[in-house]
Structures are given as C-alpha cells and as structure tokens.
PDB file of C-alpha atoms in Angstrom:
ATOM      1  CA  MET T 758       7.964  13.329 -18.252  1.00  0.00           C
ATOM      2  CA  LYS T 759       7.800  11.811 -15.826  1.00  0.00           C
ATOM      3  CA  ASN T 760       5.664  14.045 -13.571  1.00  0.00           C
ATOM      4  CA  GLU T 761       3.081  14.216 -15.963  1.00  0.00           C
ATOM      5  CA  PHE T 762       2.279  10.845 -15.490  1.00  0.00           C
ATOM      6  CA  MET T 763       1.840  11.475 -11.519  1.00  0.00           C
ATOM      7  CA  LYS T 764      -0.031  14.751 -11.634  1.00  0.00           C
ATOM      8  CA  ARG T 765      -2.335  12.262 -14.675  1.00  0.00           C
ATOM      9  CA  ALA T 766      -2.358   9.623 -11.629  1.00  0.00           C
ATOM     10  CA  ILE T 767      -3.342  12.508  -9.186  1.00  0.00           C
ATOM     11  CA  GLU T 768      -5.534  14.879 -11.270  1.00  0.00           C
ATOM     12  CA  LEU T 769      -7.613  11.127 -11.293  1.00  0.00           C
ATOM     13  CA  SER T 770      -7.146  10.645  -7.412  1.00  0.00           C
ATOM     14  CA  LEU T 771      -8.792  13.879  -7.372  1.00  0.00           C
ATOM     15  CA  GLU T 772     -11.790  12.953 -10.739  1.00  0.00           C
ATOM     16  CA  SER T 773     -12.699  10.154  -8.860  1.00  0.00           C
ATOM     17  CA  VAL T 774     -13.930  11.982  -4.946  1.00  0.00           C
ATOM     18  CA  ASN T 775     -15.216  14.827  -6.449  1.00  0.00           C
ATOM     19  CA  LYS T 776     -17.290  11.935  -7.809  1.00  0.00           C
ATOM     20  CA  GLY T 777     -18.092  10.037  -5.102  1.00  0.00           C
ATOM     21  CA  GLY T 778     -15.194   7.562  -4.944  1.00  0.00           C
ATOM     22  CA  GLY T 779     -11.968   6.849  -3.450  1.00  0.00           C
ATOM     23  CA  PRO T 780      -8.827   9.124  -3.658  1.00  0.00           C
ATOM     24  CA  PHE T 781      -6.426   6.812  -5.748  1.00  0.00           C
ATOM     25  CA  GLY T 782      -5.559   7.461  -9.431  1.00  0.00           C
ATOM     26  CA  CYS T 783      -3.052   5.255 -11.754  1.00  0.00           C
ATOM     27  CA  VAL T 784      -2.362   5.795 -14.950  1.00  0.00           C
ATOM     28  CA  ILE T 785       0.008   2.836 -17.207  1.00  0.00           C
ATOM     29  CA  VAL T 786       2.728   4.279 -19.358  1.00  0.00           C
ATOM     30  CA  LYS T 787       5.050   2.397 -21.997  1.00  0.00           C
ATOM     31  CA  ASP T 788       6.954   4.402 -24.487  1.00  0.00           C
ATOM     32  CA  GLU T 789       6.247   7.496 -22.352  1.00  0.00           C
ATOM     33  CA  LYS T 790       2.546   7.841 -23.749  1.00  0.00           C
ATOM     34  CA  ILE T 791      -0.152   6.622 -21.269  1.00  0.00           C
ATOM     35  CA  VAL T 792      -1.046   3.405 -22.485  1.00  0.00           C
ATOM     36  CA  SER T 793      -4.157   3.370 -19.895  1.00  0.00           C
ATOM     37  CA  GLU T 794      -6.026   5.473 -16.568  1.00  0.00           C
ATOM     38  CA  GLY T 795      -7.766   4.157 -14.021  1.00  0.00           C
ATOM     39  CA  SER T 796      -9.986   5.961 -10.798  1.00  0.00           C
ATOM     40  CA  ASN T 797     -11.366   4.191  -7.889  1.00  0.00           C
ATOM     41  CA  LYS T 798     -14.389   2.602  -8.753  1.00  0.00           C
ATOM     42  CA  VAL T 799     -15.031   0.527  -5.496  1.00  0.00           C
ATOM     43  CA  THR T 800     -19.014   1.940  -4.603  1.00  0.00           C
ATOM     44  CA  SER T 801     -19.245   2.986  -8.533  1.00  0.00           C
ATOM     45  CA  SER T 802     -19.589  -0.699  -9.531  1.00  0.00           C
ATOM     46  CA  LYS T 803     -20.291  -1.785  -5.763  1.00  0.00           C
ATOM     47  CA  ASP T 804     -16.794  -3.779  -6.658  1.00  0.00           C
ATOM     48  CA  PRO T 805     -14.320  -4.617  -4.137  1.00  0.00           C
ATOM     49  CA  THR T 806     -11.577  -4.680  -6.184  1.00  0.00           C
ATOM     50  CA  ALA T 807     -11.739  -1.973  -8.861  1.00  0.00           C
ATOM     51  CA  HIS T 808      -9.475  -0.234  -7.446  1.00  0.00           C
ATOM     52  CA  GLY T 809      -7.318   2.738  -9.569  1.00  0.00           C
ATOM     53  CA  GLU T 810      -3.980   0.092  -9.903  1.00  0.00           C
ATOM     54  CA  ILE T 811      -6.964  -3.002 -11.173  1.00  0.00           C
ATOM     55  CA  VAL T 812      -9.100  -0.632 -13.381  1.00  0.00           C
ATOM     56  CA  ALA T 813      -5.642   0.768 -15.191  1.00  0.00           C
ATOM     57  CA  ILE T 814      -4.208  -3.530 -15.484  1.00  0.00           C
ATOM     58  CA  ARG T 815      -7.169  -4.246 -17.310  1.00  0.00           C
ATOM     59  CA  GLU T 816      -7.443  -1.655 -19.348  1.00  0.00           C
ATOM     60  CA  ALA T 817      -3.765  -1.833 -20.378  1.00  0.00           C
ATOM     61  CA  CYS T 818      -4.113  -5.930 -20.752  1.00  0.00           C
ATOM     62  CA  LYS T 819      -7.419  -5.190 -23.296  1.00  0.00           C
ATOM     63  CA  LYS T 820      -6.265  -2.847 -25.196  1.00  0.00           C
ATOM     64  CA  ILE T 821      -2.515  -4.733 -26.073  1.00  0.00           C
ATOM     65  CA  ASN T 822      -5.145  -8.065 -25.974  1.00  0.00           C
ATOM     66  CA  ASN T 823      -2.953  -9.159 -23.777  1.00  0.00           C
ATOM     67  CA  PHE T 824      -1.914 -10.381 -20.129  1.00  0.00           C
ATOM     68  CA  SER T 825       1.434  -9.227 -19.147  1.00  0.00           C
ATOM     69  CA  LEU T 826       2.675  -5.520 -18.854  1.00  0.00           C
ATOM     70  CA  SER T 827       6.321  -6.779 -18.890  1.00  0.00           C
ATOM     71  CA  GLY T 828       7.897  -2.842 -20.343  1.00  0.00           C
ATOM     72  CA  PHE T 829       5.404  -1.093 -18.703  1.00  0.00           C
ATOM     73  CA  GLU T 830       5.355   1.726 -15.341  1.00  0.00           C
ATOM     74  CA  LEU T 831       2.143   1.945 -13.249  1.00  0.00           C
ATOM     75  CA  TYR T 832       1.872   5.709 -11.853  1.00  0.00           C
ATOM     76  CA  SER T 833       0.127   5.504  -8.202  1.00  0.00           C
ATOM     77  CA  SER T 834      -1.736   8.579  -6.695  1.00  0.00           C
ATOM     78  CA  CYS T 835      -0.463   6.270  -3.736  1.00  0.00           C
ATOM     79  CA  GLU T 836       1.437   3.502  -3.002  1.00  0.00           C
ATOM     80  CA  PRO T 837      -0.578  -0.663  -3.668  1.00  0.00           C
ATOM     81  CA  CYS T 838      -2.298  -1.962  -1.250  1.00  0.00           C
ATOM     82  CA  PRO T 839      -1.442  -5.102  -1.161  1.00  0.00           C
ATOM     83  CA  MET T 840      -4.282  -7.041  -3.846  1.00  0.00           C
ATOM     84  CA  CYS T 841      -3.096  -4.080  -6.315  1.00  0.00           C
ATOM     85  CA  LEU T 842       0.824  -4.601  -6.161  1.00  0.00           C
ATOM     86  CA  SER T 843       0.121  -8.636  -6.267  1.00  0.00           C
ATOM     87  CA  ALA T 844      -1.667  -7.604  -9.700  1.00  0.00           C
ATOM     88  CA  ILE T 845       0.894  -4.882 -10.429  1.00  0.00           C
ATOM     89  CA  TYR T 846       3.266  -8.334 -10.021  1.00  0.00           C
ATOM     90  CA  TRP T 847       1.422 -10.995 -11.584  1.00  0.00           C
ATOM     91  CA  ALA T 848       1.076  -8.297 -15.112  1.00  0.00           C
ATOM     92  CA  ARG T 849       5.158  -8.212 -14.963  1.00  0.00           C
ATOM     93  CA  ILE T 850       4.304  -4.588 -14.506  1.00  0.00           C
ATOM     94  CA  ASP T 851       8.680  -3.309 -14.773  1.00  0.00           C
ATOM     95  CA  LYS T 852       8.386   0.090 -12.056  1.00  0.00           C
ATOM     96  CA  VAL T 853       5.760   1.504 -10.256  1.00  0.00           C
ATOM     97  CA  TYR T 854       6.488   5.181  -9.108  1.00  0.00           C
ATOM     98  CA  PHE T 855       3.779   6.433  -6.412  1.00  0.00           C
ATOM     99  CA  ALA T 856       3.034   9.209  -4.505  1.00  0.00           C
ATOM    100  CA  ASN T 857       1.005   9.322  -1.368  1.00  0.00           C
ATOM    101  CA  THR T 858       2.572   6.389   1.469  1.00  0.00           C
ATOM    102  CA  ARG T 859       0.199   3.679   3.209  1.00  0.00           C
ATOM    103  CA  GLN T 860       0.287   5.931   6.468  1.00  0.00           C
ATOM    104  CA  ASP T 861      -1.092   8.172   5.255  1.00  0.00           C
ATOM    105  CA  ALA T 862      -4.073   6.233   3.496  1.00  0.00           C
ATOM    106  CA  GLN T 863      -4.551   4.707   6.682  1.00  0.00           C
ATOM    107  CA  LYS T 864      -4.490   8.496   8.626  1.00  0.00           C
ATOM    108  CA  ILE T 865      -7.565   8.513   6.162  1.00  0.00           C
ATOM    109  CA  ASP T 866      -8.868   5.249   7.234  1.00  0.00           C
ATOM    110  CA  PHE T 867      -7.526   3.564   3.923  1.00  0.00           C
ATOM    111  CA  ASP T 868      -5.469   1.008   6.438  1.00  0.00           C
ATOM    112  CA  ASP T 869      -4.429  -2.434   5.113  1.00  0.00           C
ATOM    113  CA  SER T 870      -2.262  -2.934   8.114  1.00  0.00           C
ATOM    114  CA  LEU T 871      -4.287  -5.647   8.835  1.00  0.00           C
ATOM    115  CA  ILE T 872      -3.891  -7.178   5.364  1.00  0.00           C
ATOM    116  CA  TYR T 873       0.287  -6.764   6.321  1.00  0.00           C
ATOM    117  CA  SER T 874       0.247  -8.654   9.365  1.00  0.00           C
ATOM    118  CA  GLU T 875      -2.247 -11.636   7.872  1.00  0.00           C
ATOM    119  CA  PHE T 876      -0.183 -12.150   5.453  1.00  0.00           C
ATOM    120  CA  GLN T 877       2.798 -13.442   8.403  1.00  0.00           C
ATOM    121  CA  LYS T 878       0.499 -15.470  10.770  1.00  0.00           C
ATOM    122  CA  ASN T 879       0.138 -19.349   9.867  1.00  0.00           C
ATOM    123  CA  ILE T 880      -3.546 -20.328   8.504  1.00  0.00           C
ATOM    124  CA  ASP T 881      -4.618 -21.807  11.675  1.00  0.00           C
ATOM    125  CA  LYS T 882      -3.885 -17.913  13.301  1.00  0.00           C
ATOM    126  CA  ARG T 883      -5.035 -16.295  10.158  1.00  0.00           C
ATOM    127  CA  LYS T 884      -8.700 -13.644  11.355  1.00  0.00           C
ATOM    128  CA  ILE T 885     -10.992 -15.321   8.283  1.00  0.00           C
ATOM    129  CA  PRO T 886     -11.385 -19.354   9.075  1.00  0.00           C
ATOM    130  CA  MET T 887      -9.220 -20.678   5.765  1.00  0.00           C
ATOM    131  CA  VAL T 888     -10.138 -24.223   6.127  1.00  0.00           C
ATOM    132  CA  GLN T 889      -8.336 -27.272   3.263  1.00  0.00           C
ATOM    133  CA  MET T 890     -10.661 -29.596   1.540  1.00  0.00           C
ATOM    134  CA  MET T 891     -10.881 -32.321  -1.471  1.00  0.00           C
ATOM    135  CA  ARG T 892      -6.946 -31.600  -2.123  1.00  0.00           C
ATOM    136  CA  SER T 893      -7.213 -35.218  -3.660  1.00  0.00           C
ATOM    137  CA  GLU T 894      -9.861 -34.322  -6.361  1.00  0.00           C
ATOM    138  CA  ALA T 895      -9.111 -31.080  -6.643  1.00  0.00           C
ATOM    139  CA  LEU T 896      -5.932 -32.101  -7.413  1.00  0.00           C
ATOM    140  CA  LYS T 897      -6.875 -33.654 -10.600  1.00  0.00           C
ATOM    141  CA  ALA T 898      -7.005 -30.435 -12.112  1.00  0.00           C
ATOM    142  CA  PHE T 899      -3.746 -29.571 -11.947  1.00  0.00           C
ATOM    143  CA  GLU T 900      -2.037 -32.775 -13.173  1.00  0.00           C
ATOM    144  CA  LEU T 901      -4.295 -32.315 -16.204  1.00  0.00           C
ATOM    145  CA  TRP T 902      -2.466 -28.919 -16.266  1.00  0.00           C
ATOM    146  CA  ASP T 903       0.721 -30.275 -15.456  1.00  0.00           C
ATOM    147  CA  LYS T 904       0.752 -32.470 -18.513  1.00  0.00           C
ATOM    148  CA  LYS T 905      -1.090 -30.275 -21.130  1.00  0.00           C
ATOM    149  CA  ILE T 906       1.092 -29.334 -23.859  1.00  0.00           C
ATOM    150  CA  ASP T 907      -0.238 -26.604 -25.548  1.00  0.00           C
ATOM    151  CA  LYS T 908      -0.637 -24.623 -21.955  1.00  0.00           C
ATOM    152  CA  VAL T 909       0.054 -20.615 -21.837  1.00  0.00           C
ATOM    153  CA  LYS T 910       1.901 -19.764 -18.878  1.00  0.00           C
ATOM    154  CA  TYR T 911       1.650 -17.023 -16.869  1.00  0.00           C
TER     155      TYR T 911
END
C-alpha cells in the first residue's frame, strides 16, 4: 500500500509541473487511507509557504478539525525542505516517506542549503539581520499565557 501512496504523491508532482507549479506533491495518510493531498502552489497562490506538504497539512488539519496529526504518515515526492520539516514536527506526524532528495532538488535550482546553514549560525551572523527589541513589553503576553488556566497546549 505504501507504494500506492508514494505513487500518488509523485502523480501530484507531475500534475503540478503540468499546471505551472513546482515539481512537488504530497499525501497524508491515516489507517491506510489518504486523508489529504497537496501540491506546490507557490506561484499560483502567490504564497511562498504553499509547498505541497504545507498544503496537505492544512487540508488534513481542516478535515479532522485538529492541529495534531499524531497517528498520520506523510508521503512526499521530495525530501521536505526546512519549512515543511518544521511544520511536520509541529503537526506531530508520525512518519515521513520521501522519493527525491534535497540534493536532487538542488540540482534543479530548489536549493535549501542557505537555510540549513543559517540555522547553524548565531543570530548576529545570519544573512537577514535580526534585531531584538521591546522584549519586556512582549513578555507580557507570555506571562499571560503562562498563567492561563484554560490554555490549549500545542
């Protein structure tokens, strides 16, 4: 069955290319059934976060009315980029299967190596300047959250 899920992710990546999108597709599965599908919609939606995995995660969460995808598996036509990998962890997906590697993606100009290298750097050494400001004012929201009795942890 796993091969069928990956075949569908790859089909979605091919369809995306034919529609003018990036060559990426994804399906999210629970109990051996596809719950959601996604393909790259960055250019069509003018949204840099509309990667196949993100589209599929958003759809799955909407369908189950929950932000947690614990118990789900994700099949992607390519190894998830840093943003998608972060979303996968935030969504608590149990397992990821992928076809193409990030090196394969790099060869066709989908190069995430800068982002991976930026994660390793101190804030003051990153390409995009990062300036901390107004921390004491911002901490008020954290204090409020910390004391909140009915908060939904995630």
